[in-house]
Structure formats: structure tokens, C-alpha cells
PDB file of C-alpha atoms in Angstrom:
ATOM      1  CA  MET P1422      -8.130  90.509 -27.191  1.00 54.00           C
ATOM      2  CA  GLY P1423     -10.103  93.696 -26.571  1.00 71.00           C
ATOM      3  CA  VAL P1424     -13.854  94.126 -26.408  1.00 78.00           C
ATOM      4  CA  THR P1425     -14.064  95.444 -29.970  1.00 79.00           C
ATOM      5  CA  GLU P1426     -12.097  92.544 -31.395  1.00 75.00           C
ATOM      6  CA  SER P1427     -14.132  90.023 -29.374  1.00 78.00           C
ATOM      7  CA  LEU P1428     -17.235  91.334 -31.157  1.00 84.00           C
ATOM      8  CA  ARG P1429     -15.716  91.901 -34.590  1.00 81.00           C
ATOM      9  CA  ALA P1430     -14.151  88.452 -35.007  1.00 85.00           C
ATOM     10  CA  PRO P1431     -15.115  86.418 -31.953  1.00 90.00           C
ATOM     11  CA  GLN P1432     -13.641  83.026 -31.170  1.00 92.00           C
ATOM     12  CA  ARG P1433     -15.361  80.367 -29.070  1.00 92.00           C
ATOM     13  CA  ALA P1434     -13.654  81.635 -25.903  1.00 92.00           C
ATOM     14  CA  ASP P1435     -14.896  85.181 -26.579  1.00 92.00           C
ATOM     15  CA  VAL P1436     -18.472  84.036 -27.111  1.00 94.00           C
ATOM     16  CA  GLU P1437     -18.339  81.939 -23.961  1.00 94.00           C
ATOM     17  CA  ARG P1438     -17.078  84.930 -21.962  1.00 94.00           C
ATOM     18  CA  TRP P1439     -19.935  87.077 -23.260  1.00 95.00           C
ATOM     19  CA  ALA P1440     -22.416  84.347 -22.377  1.00 96.00           C
ATOM     20  CA  TRP P1441     -20.952  84.199 -18.862  1.00 96.00           C
ATOM     21  CA  ALA P1442     -21.230  87.997 -18.698  1.00 96.00           C
ATOM     22  CA  ALA P1443     -24.947  87.647 -19.449  1.00 97.00           C
ATOM     23  CA  VAL P1444     -25.290  85.117 -16.618  1.00 97.00           C
ATOM     24  CA  VAL P1445     -23.509  87.393 -14.147  1.00 96.00           C
ATOM     25  CA  ALA P1446     -25.356  90.536 -15.256  1.00 96.00           C
ATOM     26  CA  ASN P1447     -28.734  88.831 -14.883  1.00 95.00           C
ATOM     27  CA  ILE P1448     -27.802  87.651 -11.382  1.00 96.00           C
ATOM     28  CA  VAL P1449     -26.647  91.162 -10.456  1.00 95.00           C
ATOM     29  CA  ILE P1450     -29.981  92.631 -11.551  1.00 94.00           C
ATOM     30  CA  VAL P1451     -31.729  90.054  -9.338  1.00 94.00           C
ATOM     31  CA  LEU P1452     -29.643  91.314  -6.425  1.00 95.00           C
ATOM     32  CA  THR P1453     -30.207  95.011  -7.103  1.00 93.00           C
ATOM     33  CA  GLY P1454     -33.915  94.452  -7.647  1.00 92.00           C
ATOM     34  CA  GLY P1455     -34.023  92.657  -4.332  1.00 91.00           C
ATOM     35  CA  LEU P1456     -32.226  95.534  -2.635  1.00 93.00           C
ATOM     36  CA  VAL P1457     -34.883  97.908  -3.971  1.00 92.00           C
ATOM     37  CA  ARG P1458     -37.514  95.811  -2.220  1.00 91.00           C
ATOM     38  CA  LEU P1459     -35.475  95.253   0.943  1.00 91.00           C
ATOM     39  CA  THR P1460     -34.871  98.987   1.420  1.00 92.00           C
ATOM     40  CA  ASP P1461     -38.563  99.856   0.898  1.00 90.00           C
ATOM     41  CA  SER P1462     -37.629 101.683  -2.306  1.00 91.00           C
ATOM     42  CA  GLY P1463     -40.037  99.844  -4.601  1.00 90.00           C
ATOM     43  CA  LEU P1464     -42.057 103.011  -5.142  1.00 90.00           C
ATOM     44  CA  GLY P1465     -39.083 105.356  -4.868  1.00 91.00           C
ATOM     45  CA  CYS P1466     -40.012 106.304  -8.408  1.00 91.00           C
ATOM     46  CA  PRO P1467     -43.815 106.165  -8.104  1.00 89.00           C
ATOM     47  CA  THR P1468     -44.593 105.753 -11.794  1.00 90.00           C
ATOM     48  CA  TRP P1469     -43.181 104.226 -14.982  1.00 91.00           C
ATOM     49  CA  PRO P1470     -41.562 104.697 -17.482  1.00 88.00           C
ATOM     50  CA  ARG P1471     -40.923 108.107 -15.944  1.00 88.00           C
ATOM     51  CA  CYS P1472     -39.741 108.379 -12.365  1.00 90.00           C
ATOM     52  CA  THR P1473     -42.474 110.938 -11.646  1.00 88.00           C
ATOM     53  CA  ASP P1474     -45.308 112.304 -13.749  1.00 85.00           C
ATOM     54  CA  SER P1475     -43.105 115.207 -14.820  1.00 84.00           C
ATOM     55  CA  SER P1476     -39.573 113.803 -14.786  1.00 88.00           C
ATOM     56  CA  PHE P1477     -37.599 110.764 -15.924  1.00 87.00           C
ATOM     57  CA  VAL P1478     -35.127 111.230 -13.071  1.00 89.00           C
ATOM     58  CA  PRO P1479     -35.762 111.413  -9.313  1.00 88.00           C
ATOM     59  CA  HIS P1480     -35.803 114.737  -7.484  1.00 80.00           C
ATOM     60  CA  ARG P1481     -34.817 115.643  -3.947  1.00 80.00           C
ATOM     61  CA  ALA P1482     -38.300 115.146  -2.520  1.00 78.00           C
ATOM     62  CA  LEU P1483     -38.126 111.421  -3.331  1.00 85.00           C
ATOM     63  CA  GLY P1484     -35.089 111.042  -1.094  1.00 88.00           C
ATOM     64  CA  VAL P1485     -32.776 108.048  -1.033  1.00 91.00           C
ATOM     65  CA  HIS P1486     -35.571 105.665  -2.070  1.00 90.00           C
ATOM     66  CA  GLY P1487     -35.893 107.472  -5.386  1.00 90.00           C
ATOM     67  CA  VAL P1488     -32.148 107.215  -5.952  1.00 91.00           C
ATOM     68  CA  ILE P1489     -32.140 103.468  -5.214  1.00 92.00           C
ATOM     69  CA  GLU P1490     -35.108 102.680  -7.456  1.00 91.00           C
ATOM     70  CA  PHE P1491     -33.794 104.884 -10.274  1.00 90.00           C
ATOM     71  CA  GLY P1492     -30.344 103.306  -9.949  1.00 91.00           C
ATOM     72  CA  ASN P1493     -31.846  99.858 -10.452  1.00 90.00           C
ATOM     73  CA  ARG P1494     -33.648 101.098 -13.555  1.00 90.00           C
ATOM     74  CA  MET P1495     -30.376 102.432 -14.942  1.00 92.00           C
ATOM     75  CA  LEU P1496     -28.626  99.097 -14.327  1.00 91.00           C
ATOM     76  CA  THR P1497     -31.191  97.518 -16.623  1.00 91.00           C
ATOM     77  CA  TYR P1498     -29.585  99.458 -19.483  1.00 92.00           C
ATOM     78  CA  VAL P1499     -26.201  98.013 -18.540  1.00 93.00           C
ATOM     79  CA  LEU P1500     -27.753  94.555 -18.691  1.00 94.00           C
ATOM     80  CA  ILE P1501     -29.266  95.365 -22.084  1.00 94.00           C
ATOM     81  CA  ALA P1502     -25.829  96.405 -23.359  1.00 94.00           C
ATOM     82  CA  VAL P1503     -24.333  93.122 -22.140  1.00 95.00           C
ATOM     83  CA  VAL P1504     -26.975  90.911 -23.749  1.00 95.00           C
ATOM     84  CA  ILE P1505     -26.824  92.860 -27.017  1.00 95.00           C
ATOM     85  CA  ALA P1506     -23.047  92.393 -27.074  1.00 95.00           C
ATOM     86  CA  THR P1507     -23.603  88.703 -26.376  1.00 96.00           C
ATOM     87  CA  PHE P1508     -26.023  88.500 -29.284  1.00 95.00           C
ATOM     88  CA  VAL P1509     -23.542  90.218 -31.610  1.00 95.00           C
ATOM     89  CA  ALA P1510     -20.754  87.857 -30.552  1.00 95.00           C
ATOM     90  CA  VAL P1511     -22.952  84.806 -31.120  1.00 95.00           C
ATOM     91  CA  TRP P1512     -24.161  86.124 -34.485  1.00 93.00           C
ATOM     92  CA  ARG P1513     -20.658  86.883 -35.796  1.00 93.00           C
ATOM     93  CA  TRP P1514     -18.972  83.733 -34.494  1.00 94.00           C
ATOM     94  CA  THR P1515     -18.062  81.400 -37.344  1.00 91.00           C
ATOM     95  CA  GLY P1516     -18.969  78.371 -35.234  1.00 90.00           C
ATOM     96  CA  THR P1517     -22.453  79.582 -34.434  1.00 91.00           C
ATOM     97  CA  SER P1518     -25.721  77.867 -35.279  1.00 91.00           C
ATOM     98  CA  ARG P1519     -29.340  78.798 -35.771  1.00 92.00           C
ATOM     99  CA  GLU P1520     -30.134  77.470 -32.288  1.00 91.00           C
ATOM    100  CA  LEU P1521     -27.476  79.661 -30.667  1.00 94.00           C
ATOM    101  CA  ARG P1522     -28.643  82.741 -32.565  1.00 95.00           C
ATOM    102  CA  ARG P1523     -32.253  82.158 -31.529  1.00 95.00           C
ATOM    103  CA  LEU P1524     -31.239  81.655 -27.916  1.00 96.00           C
ATOM    104  CA  ALA P1525     -29.108  84.816 -27.873  1.00 96.00           C
ATOM    105  CA  ALA P1526     -31.972  86.751 -29.490  1.00 96.00           C
ATOM    106  CA  LEU P1527     -34.413  85.411 -26.886  1.00 96.00           C
ATOM    107  CA  ILE P1528     -32.166  86.653 -24.088  1.00 96.00           C
ATOM    108  CA  ALA P1529     -31.627  90.023 -25.775  1.00 95.00           C
ATOM    109  CA  PHE P1530     -35.379  90.595 -26.221  1.00 94.00           C
ATOM    110  CA  GLY P1531     -36.175  89.099 -22.822  1.00 94.00           C
ATOM    111  CA  VAL P1532     -34.329  91.763 -20.854  1.00 92.00           C
ATOM    112  CA  PRO P1533     -36.363  94.794 -22.057  1.00 91.00           C
ATOM    113  CA  PHE P1534     -39.532  92.696 -21.718  1.00 91.00           C
ATOM    114  CA  GLN P1535     -38.508  92.040 -18.136  1.00 90.00           C
ATOM    115  CA  GLY P1536     -38.088  95.789 -17.713  1.00 89.00           C
ATOM    116  CA  VAL P1537     -41.684  96.273 -18.804  1.00 92.00           C
ATOM    117  CA  ILE P1538     -42.831  93.738 -16.200  1.00 92.00           C
ATOM    118  CA  GLY P1539     -40.838  95.723 -13.657  1.00 91.00           C
ATOM    119  CA  GLY P1540     -42.740  98.831 -14.725  1.00 91.00           C
ATOM    120  CA  ILE P1541     -46.018  96.985 -14.256  1.00 94.00           C
ATOM    121  CA  THR P1542     -45.004  96.116 -10.688  1.00 93.00           C
ATOM    122  CA  VAL P1543     -44.705  99.850 -10.009  1.00 92.00           C
ATOM    123  CA  LEU P1544     -47.982 100.695 -11.762  1.00 93.00           C
ATOM    124  CA  THR P1545     -49.765  98.021  -9.678  1.00 93.00           C
ATOM    125  CA  ASP P1546     -48.294  99.393  -6.436  1.00 91.00           C
ATOM    126  CA  LEU P1547     -46.036  96.341  -6.000  1.00 93.00           C
ATOM    127  CA  ASN P1548     -48.727  93.705  -6.304  1.00 93.00           C
ATOM    128  CA  PRO P1549     -46.993  90.639  -4.774  1.00 92.00           C
ATOM    129  CA  TRP P1550     -48.087  88.289  -7.562  1.00 94.00           C
ATOM    130  CA  VAL P1551     -46.657  90.617 -10.219  1.00 94.00           C
ATOM    131  CA  VAL P1552     -43.476  90.997  -8.163  1.00 93.00           C
ATOM    132  CA  SER P1553     -43.275  87.190  -8.033  1.00 94.00           C
ATOM    133  CA  LEU P1554     -43.629  87.013 -11.826  1.00 94.00           C
ATOM    134  CA  HIS P1555     -40.912  89.657 -12.147  1.00 93.00           C
ATOM    135  CA  MET P1556     -38.565  87.505 -10.077  1.00 94.00           C
ATOM    136  CA  ILE P1557     -39.350  84.300 -11.969  1.00 95.00           C
ATOM    137  CA  LEU P1558     -38.725  85.996 -15.319  1.00 95.00           C
ATOM    138  CA  SER P1559     -35.333  87.152 -14.075  1.00 95.00           C
ATOM    139  CA  MET P1560     -34.556  83.580 -13.085  1.00 96.00           C
ATOM    140  CA  LEU P1561     -35.613  82.374 -16.534  1.00 97.00           C
ATOM    141  CA  LEU P1562     -33.129  84.811 -18.078  1.00 97.00           C
ATOM    142  CA  VAL P1563     -30.419  83.439 -15.787  1.00 97.00           C
ATOM    143  CA  ALA P1564     -31.341  79.916 -16.941  1.00 97.00           C
ATOM    144  CA  ALA P1565     -31.358  80.905 -20.625  1.00 97.00           C
ATOM    145  CA  SER P1566     -27.967  82.596 -20.279  1.00 97.00           C
ATOM    146  CA  MET P1567     -26.496  79.484 -18.622  1.00 96.00           C
ATOM    147  CA  LEU P1568     -27.989  77.353 -21.384  1.00 95.00           C
ATOM    148  CA  LEU P1569     -26.139  79.568 -23.852  1.00 95.00           C
ATOM    149  CA  VAL P1570     -22.873  79.062 -21.945  1.00 95.00           C
ATOM    150  CA  VAL P1571     -23.203  75.274 -22.083  1.00 92.00           C
ATOM    151  CA  ARG P1572     -24.223  75.251 -25.739  1.00 91.00           C
ATOM    152  CA  VAL P1573     -21.309  77.467 -26.765  1.00 92.00           C
ATOM    153  CA  ARG P1574     -18.847  75.420 -24.746  1.00 87.00           C
ATOM    154  CA  GLY P1575     -20.121  72.158 -26.206  1.00 79.00           C
ATOM    155  CA  ALA P1576     -21.670  69.247 -24.329  1.00 61.00           C
ATOM    156  CA  HIS P1577     -19.859  66.114 -23.227  1.00 58.00           C
ATOM    157  CA  ARG P1578     -20.538  63.330 -25.693  1.00 63.00           C
ATOM    158  CA  VAL P1579     -21.729  60.775 -23.175  1.00 70.00           C
ATOM    159  CA  ALA P1580     -24.391  58.077 -23.293  1.00 74.00           C
ATOM    160  CA  TRP P1581     -26.365  58.930 -20.172  1.00 79.00           C
ATOM    161  CA  PRO P1582     -28.643  56.208 -18.790  1.00 85.00           C
ATOM    162  CA  ALA P1583     -32.357  56.912 -18.936  1.00 88.00           C
ATOM    163  CA  TYR P1584     -32.715  56.811 -15.152  1.00 91.00           C
ATOM    164  CA  ALA P1585     -29.978  59.446 -14.762  1.00 91.00           C
ATOM    165  CA  LYS P1586     -31.816  61.756 -17.131  1.00 93.00           C
ATOM    166  CA  GLN P1587     -35.124  61.195 -15.333  1.00 95.00           C
ATOM    167  CA  LEU P1588     -33.533  61.916 -11.957  1.00 96.00           C
ATOM    168  CA  VAL P1589     -31.941  65.146 -13.180  1.00 96.00           C
ATOM    169  CA  ILE P1590     -35.221  66.275 -14.766  1.00 96.00           C
ATOM    170  CA  ALA P1591     -37.058  65.615 -11.495  1.00 97.00           C
ATOM    171  CA  THR P1592     -34.384  67.538  -9.603  1.00 97.00           C
ATOM    172  CA  TYR P1593     -34.738  70.499 -11.954  1.00 97.00           C
ATOM    173  CA  VAL P1594     -38.543  70.539 -11.662  1.00 98.00           C
ATOM    174  CA  VAL P1595     -38.357  70.513  -7.852  1.00 98.00           C
ATOM    175  CA  LEU P1596     -35.689  73.231  -7.963  1.00 98.00           C
ATOM    176  CA  TRP P1597     -38.050  75.542  -9.840  1.00 97.00           C
ATOM    177  CA  ALA P1598     -40.888  74.628  -7.479  1.00 97.00           C
ATOM    178  CA  ALA P1599     -38.679  75.598  -4.533  1.00 97.00           C
ATOM    179  CA  VAL P1600     -37.765  78.898  -6.175  1.00 97.00           C
ATOM    180  CA  TYR P1601     -41.394  79.753  -6.919  1.00 97.00           C
ATOM    181  CA  LEU P1602     -42.496  78.811  -3.407  1.00 96.00           C
ATOM    182  CA  GLY P1603     -39.761  81.115  -2.163  1.00 94.00           C
ATOM    183  CA  THR P1604     -41.355  84.003  -4.044  1.00 94.00           C
ATOM    184  CA  MET P1605     -44.686  83.146  -2.417  1.00 95.00           C
ATOM    185  CA  VAL P1606     -43.041  83.271   1.009  1.00 94.00           C
ATOM    186  CA  THR P1607     -41.655  86.676   0.097  1.00 92.00           C
ATOM    187  CA  GLY P1608     -45.081  87.863  -1.016  1.00 91.00           C
ATOM    188  CA  ALA P1609     -46.569  86.805   2.299  1.00 91.00           C
ATOM    189  CA  GLY P1610     -43.916  88.238   4.612  1.00 86.00           C
ATOM    190  CA  PRO P1611     -42.246  91.576   5.315  1.00 86.00           C
ATOM    191  CA  HIS P1612     -39.919  93.464   2.950  1.00 84.00           C
ATOM    192  CA  ALA P1613     -42.781  94.280   0.603  1.00 85.00           C
ATOM    193  CA  GLY P1614     -40.872  97.094  -1.102  1.00 86.00           C
ATOM    194  CA  ASP P1615     -43.023  99.821   0.423  1.00 86.00           C
ATOM    195  CA  ALA P1616     -44.815 100.276   3.741  1.00 81.00           C
ATOM    196  CA  ASP P1617     -48.203 100.402   1.985  1.00 83.00           C
ATOM    197  CA  ALA P1618     -47.604  97.596  -0.529  1.00 89.00           C
ATOM    198  CA  PRO P1619     -50.173  94.764  -0.397  1.00 90.00           C
ATOM    199  CA  ARG P1620     -49.344  91.202   0.675  1.00 90.00           C
ATOM    200  CA  ASN P1621     -50.624  88.029  -0.996  1.00 90.00           C
ATOM    201  CA  GLY P1622     -52.720  87.007   2.011  1.00 89.00           C
ATOM    202  CA  LEU P1623     -50.959  83.677   2.626  1.00 94.00           C
ATOM    203  CA  ASP P1624     -49.665  82.690   6.057  1.00 93.00           C
ATOM    204  CA  PRO P1625     -45.904  83.385   5.951  1.00 91.00           C
ATOM    205  CA  HIS P1626     -45.102  80.736   8.584  1.00 92.00           C
ATOM    206  CA  ILE P1627     -47.031  77.997   6.808  1.00 95.00           C
ATOM    207  CA  MET P1628     -45.554  78.986   3.438  1.00 94.00           C
ATOM    208  CA  SER P1629     -42.060  78.983   4.958  1.00 94.00           C
ATOM    209  CA  HIS P1630     -42.552  75.357   6.040  1.00 94.00           C
ATOM    210  CA  VAL P1631     -43.946  74.403   2.625  1.00 96.00           C
ATOM    211  CA  HIS P1632     -40.958  76.055   0.973  1.00 95.00           C
ATOM    212  CA  ALA P1633     -38.585  74.264   3.357  1.00 95.00           C
ATOM    213  CA  ALA P1634     -40.229  70.917   2.513  1.00 96.00           C
ATOM    214  CA  SER P1635     -39.560  71.496  -1.190  1.00 97.00           C
ATOM    215  CA  VAL P1636     -35.927  72.226  -0.357  1.00 96.00           C
ATOM    216  CA  TYR P1637     -35.662  68.935   1.582  1.00 97.00           C
ATOM    217  CA  VAL P1638     -36.916  67.069  -1.482  1.00 98.00           C
ATOM    218  CA  LEU P1639     -34.523  69.014  -3.715  1.00 97.00           C
ATOM    219  CA  VAL P1640     -31.516  68.164  -1.539  1.00 97.00           C
ATOM    220  CA  ALA P1641     -32.504  64.486  -1.413  1.00 98.00           C
ATOM    221  CA  LEU P1642     -32.819  64.313  -5.200  1.00 98.00           C
ATOM    222  CA  THR P1643     -29.506  66.102  -5.673  1.00 98.00           C
ATOM    223  CA  VAL P1644     -27.751  63.694  -3.306  1.00 97.00           C
ATOM    224  CA  ALA P1645     -29.151  60.840  -5.383  1.00 97.00           C
ATOM    225  CA  ALA P1646     -27.921  62.570  -8.540  1.00 96.00           C
ATOM    226  CA  CYS P1647     -24.444  62.904  -7.037  1.00 96.00           C
ATOM    227  CA  VAL P1648     -24.405  59.144  -6.388  1.00 95.00           C
ATOM    228  CA  ILE P1649     -25.747  58.207  -9.811  1.00 94.00           C
ATOM    229  CA  LEU P1650     -23.428  60.596 -11.661  1.00 93.00           C
ATOM    230  CA  ARG P1651     -20.247  59.761  -9.760  1.00 90.00           C
ATOM    231  CA  ARG P1652     -17.179  59.287 -11.954  1.00 85.00           C
ATOM    232  CA  THR P1653     -18.881  61.056 -14.875  1.00 86.00           C
ATOM    233  CA  PRO P1654     -18.307  64.504 -16.418  1.00 85.00           C
ATOM    234  CA  ALA P1655     -21.408  65.738 -14.563  1.00 90.00           C
ATOM    235  CA  ALA P1656     -20.252  64.667 -11.084  1.00 93.00           C
ATOM    236  CA  ARG P1657     -18.567  67.984 -10.312  1.00 94.00           C
ATOM    237  CA  ILE P1658     -21.593  69.989 -11.495  1.00 95.00           C
ATOM    238  CA  ALA P1659     -23.945  67.939  -9.317  1.00 96.00           C
ATOM    239  CA  GLY P1660     -21.593  68.288  -6.346  1.00 96.00           C
ATOM    240  CA  ILE P1661     -21.418  72.064  -6.672  1.00 96.00           C
ATOM    241  CA  LEU P1662     -25.195  72.243  -6.993  1.00 97.00           C
ATOM    242  CA  LEU P1663     -25.557  70.259  -3.772  1.00 97.00           C
ATOM    243  CA  LEU P1664     -23.156  72.581  -1.937  1.00 97.00           C
ATOM    244  CA  VAL P1665     -25.121  75.636  -3.087  1.00 96.00           C
ATOM    245  CA  GLU P1666     -28.360  74.005  -1.940  1.00 97.00           C
ATOM    246  CA  LEU P1667     -26.928  73.257   1.498  1.00 97.00           C
ATOM    247  CA  ALA P1668     -25.641  76.819   1.810  1.00 96.00           C
ATOM    248  CA  GLN P1669     -29.017  78.153   0.698  1.00 95.00           C
ATOM    249  CA  GLY P1670     -30.839  75.961   3.179  1.00 94.00           C
ATOM    250  CA  THR P1671     -28.576  77.107   5.998  1.00 95.00           C
ATOM    251  CA  ILE P1672     -29.098  80.765   5.116  1.00 95.00           C
ATOM    252  CA  GLY P1673     -32.839  80.173   4.849  1.00 93.00           C
ATOM    253  CA  PHE P1674     -33.028  78.704   8.341  1.00 92.00           C
ATOM    254  CA  VAL P1675     -30.858  81.429   9.849  1.00 95.00           C
ATOM    255  CA  GLN P1676     -32.840  84.251   8.263  1.00 92.00           C
ATOM    256  CA  TYR P1677     -36.131  82.657   9.367  1.00 90.00           C
ATOM    257  CA  PHE P1678     -35.036  82.505  13.007  1.00 91.00           C
ATOM    258  CA  THR P1679     -33.423  85.966  12.963  1.00 92.00           C
ATOM    259  CA  ASP P1680     -36.429  87.867  11.559  1.00 88.00           C
ATOM    260  CA  LEU P1681     -35.155  88.185   7.978  1.00 89.00           C
ATOM    261  CA  PRO P1682     -32.158  90.547   8.204  1.00 92.00           C
ATOM    262  CA  ILE P1683     -31.651  92.415   4.941  1.00 92.00           C
ATOM    263  CA  ALA P1684     -28.092  91.176   4.341  1.00 93.00           C
ATOM    264  CA  LEU P1685     -29.071  87.505   4.621  1.00 94.00           C
ATOM    265  CA  VAL P1686     -32.145  87.933   2.438  1.00 93.00           C
ATOM    266  CA  ALA P1687     -29.985  89.570  -0.239  1.00 94.00           C
ATOM    267  CA  ILE P1688     -27.487  86.692  -0.117  1.00 95.00           C
ATOM    268  CA  HIS P1689     -30.388  84.242  -0.300  1.00 95.00           C
ATOM    269  CA  LEU P1690     -31.581  85.939  -3.482  1.00 94.00           C
ATOM    270  CA  VAL P1691     -28.180  85.553  -5.123  1.00 95.00           C
ATOM    271  CA  GLY P1692     -28.107  81.947  -3.958  1.00 95.00           C
ATOM    272  CA  ALA P1693     -31.448  81.279  -5.626  1.00 96.00           C
ATOM    273  CA  ALA P1694     -30.093  82.625  -8.915  1.00 96.00           C
ATOM    274  CA  ALA P1695     -26.967  80.484  -8.497  1.00 96.00           C
ATOM    275  CA  LEU P1696     -29.198  77.440  -7.924  1.00 97.00           C
ATOM    276  CA  VAL P1697     -31.077  78.097 -11.155  1.00 97.00           C
ATOM    277  CA  ALA P1698     -27.817  78.524 -13.057  1.00 97.00           C
ATOM    278  CA  GLY P1699     -26.282  75.375 -11.592  1.00 96.00           C
ATOM    279  CA  GLY P1700     -29.425  73.316 -12.046  1.00 97.00           C
ATOM    280  CA  THR P1701     -29.714  74.426 -15.662  1.00 97.00           C
ATOM    281  CA  ARG P1702     -26.116  73.493 -16.339  1.00 95.00           C
ATOM    282  CA  LEU P1703     -26.654  70.026 -14.859  1.00 95.00           C
ATOM    283  CA  LEU P1704     -29.877  69.529 -16.808  1.00 95.00           C
ATOM    284  CA  VAL P1705     -28.394  70.507 -20.157  1.00 93.00           C
ATOM    285  CA  THR P1706     -25.226  68.491 -19.579  1.00 91.00           C
ATOM    286  CA  VAL P1707     -27.075  65.277 -18.752  1.00 91.00           C
ATOM    287  CA  VAL P1708     -30.372  65.489 -20.599  1.00 87.00           C
ATOM    288  CA  SER P1709     -29.375  67.302 -23.778  1.00 75.00           C
ATOM    289  CA  SER P1710     -25.887  65.952 -24.400  1.00 58.00           C
ATOM    290  CA  PRO P1711     -25.638  64.548 -27.940  1.00 48.00           C
ATOM    291  CA  LEU P1712     -24.652  60.897 -28.273  1.00 39.00           C
ATOM    292  CA  ALA P1713     -21.631  60.054 -30.328  1.00 33.00           C
ATOM    293  CA  PRO P1714     -22.316  57.634 -33.183  1.00 32.00           C
ATOM    294  CA  GLY P1715     -22.321  54.001 -32.124  1.00 32.00           C
ATOM    295  CA  ILE P1716     -22.640  54.556 -28.383  1.00 31.00           C
ATOM    296  CA  ALA P1717     -24.819  52.103 -26.489  1.00 39.00           C
ATOM    297  CA  GLU P1718     -26.486  52.929 -23.197  1.00 42.00           C
ATOM    298  CA  PRO P1719     -24.455  51.479 -20.303  1.00 40.00           C
ATOM    299  CA  SER P1720     -25.869  48.747 -18.115  1.00 40.00           C
ATOM    300  CA  ARG P1721     -24.084  49.680 -14.867  1.00 43.00           C
ATOM    301  CA  PRO P1722     -25.383  52.549 -12.711  1.00 43.00           C
ATOM    302  CA  GLY P1723     -23.297  55.656 -12.573  1.00 46.00           C
ATOM    303  CA  ARG P1724     -20.946  54.679 -15.400  1.00 48.00           C
ATOM    304  CA  PRO P1725     -22.025  56.366 -18.647  1.00 50.00           C
ATOM    305  CA  THR P1726     -19.983  55.201 -21.616  1.00 47.00           C
ATOM    306  CA  ARG P1727     -17.788  57.863 -23.172  1.00 46.00           C
ATOM    307  CA  SER P1728     -17.178  58.147 -26.879  1.00 41.00           C
ATOM    308  CA  ARG P1729     -13.683  57.431 -28.101  1.00 37.00           C
TER     309      ARG P1729
END
């Protein structure tokens, strides 16, 4: 089925593919935005919404930094096209619901709003706290897009024990804490996006250790979740999340002891987005799965009762 048909008369598989496209596109924009910062191109276009006071496009005097920053701005329009297509597919799907339409609309409106926040980062000369907000909003769009994927696909009808839900919620909260602390580490260290960009004034070494401590807690909680959720539909999701966390932790340690090489920092950014996506999928699967009629909560750990 072609793109036109997938929007004209979408089936569940088409809508799910568009939702996945929104996830991927939002992760890609996290990567390209990070590359703007890592190449000191954050002020390659020194103003917004124009690139310069007199032009919407960069000129030769801005050099490669102008090209990189402008290229990231143009990719935002690609992302907008993807989320609009996702919204259309959700809206036209016969199996849609008001919740799905609202979620798709939130994502579609969230992307241009995120672009405005990106413009504010330029207008504030890459203020590290605004840059941090910009990153967190991108992660929220990744989470919302993954939520859409799970909702379109349909949740497992499982009676999850209360303690499993509480553990997964705690894991998700710590995951977001780790991500936010990571942005604070970034705001305190190098790779500010421009040689003259301000830093947040925090000690990067201390913040790195605080961030690492949050990751230790996250890994411990995820290991516990893997044990609790064994032999359930969520076991594979929890296992993948744990693997991503371990990979992220390894990359974090290596980049810390090798003075933050650009390639590793870029991979770490993508890993953070993957963590948010995986954590969101686990949360929605366990916490928000609807119970089938007549299901009682199981008494044995790690063995949720399935509906027949």
C-alpha cells in the first residue's frame, strides 16, 4: 500500500507505521539538534525565525556552522510533515478513538511549539537552561509518539499486580530524573553550542557523579522489573530497556574518561531518546493495560493472569 492509500483509507498497520515514523523522526531531530551543539553551530544562524537579520537562509560568511544550523531547522519541517501525516492517518482510521485523535493532535502541535523553543534558545544566546528545556520537550514528543504506537497496537489484556505497576512507575520516574540530570551535566560541561555560550555554573564533575548515581538506581529498578515481569508479555520490553540502560551507562563512562568525544556524545543522545521510548512502552503496557472482564489480580509474584 502506498503513502497516499495509507492516508486515504488507513488500516491499523498503516497507522502503527505512521506512529513509528513519528517516534523515529523525533529521535532523529534529537540527534541533529545535538550535532548542532556538538559542532559549535548553535549560533550558526544568529537569529530566529530568520537565519540573519536580512535573510532566511545562511550566506557564505556564516560558513559551515550556518549550513549545519540551517539544515537542522529545515529537518524540523520534515518532522512536521511526518506528524501531520500521522495525525491524518489516526483521524481517518475507522478504528480510531477520541483519545487517539487528541494524542495525535498533541504531537502535531507539539513539534512547531518545540521549534519555537528552539528559536528562543538562539535568541537567548544558547542559555543552558533553555537548551535543557528544548531537549526535555523533544524527549516528551518521543514519549508521546511511543504512547501512540502502543495505543494503536492495543495493550495486552493482563491483570498486573499492584506492586508490578508501582515498580514500573518508580522506574519511569527515575528514568526521567536521569535524563534531566544528563541535561544539567551537558549545561555544565563543554560542547555548549558556541564558544561564547554561557554555562549553568554547576560543577560538571559533581553533576556527572549525581547523574551516574541516578543511572545506578534506574538499572537496579529495571533489574527488579525484569524479575517481577518474567514470563509475562512485558518481560521482553523490560529486558530490552535494561540492555539499553547498560549500553548507555557504558557509553557514559567511556565518554567521561575520554573527554567527551563528539561521536560518543551523539550516540549517548540517541540512547537517551531510546530509553525514553522504551520506558514509555513499558509503563503504558503495565500500568495502563485494560483488564478483561472478570479478571482477578494474581497472588503469585511475576505471574499476571491472562484473559481467555
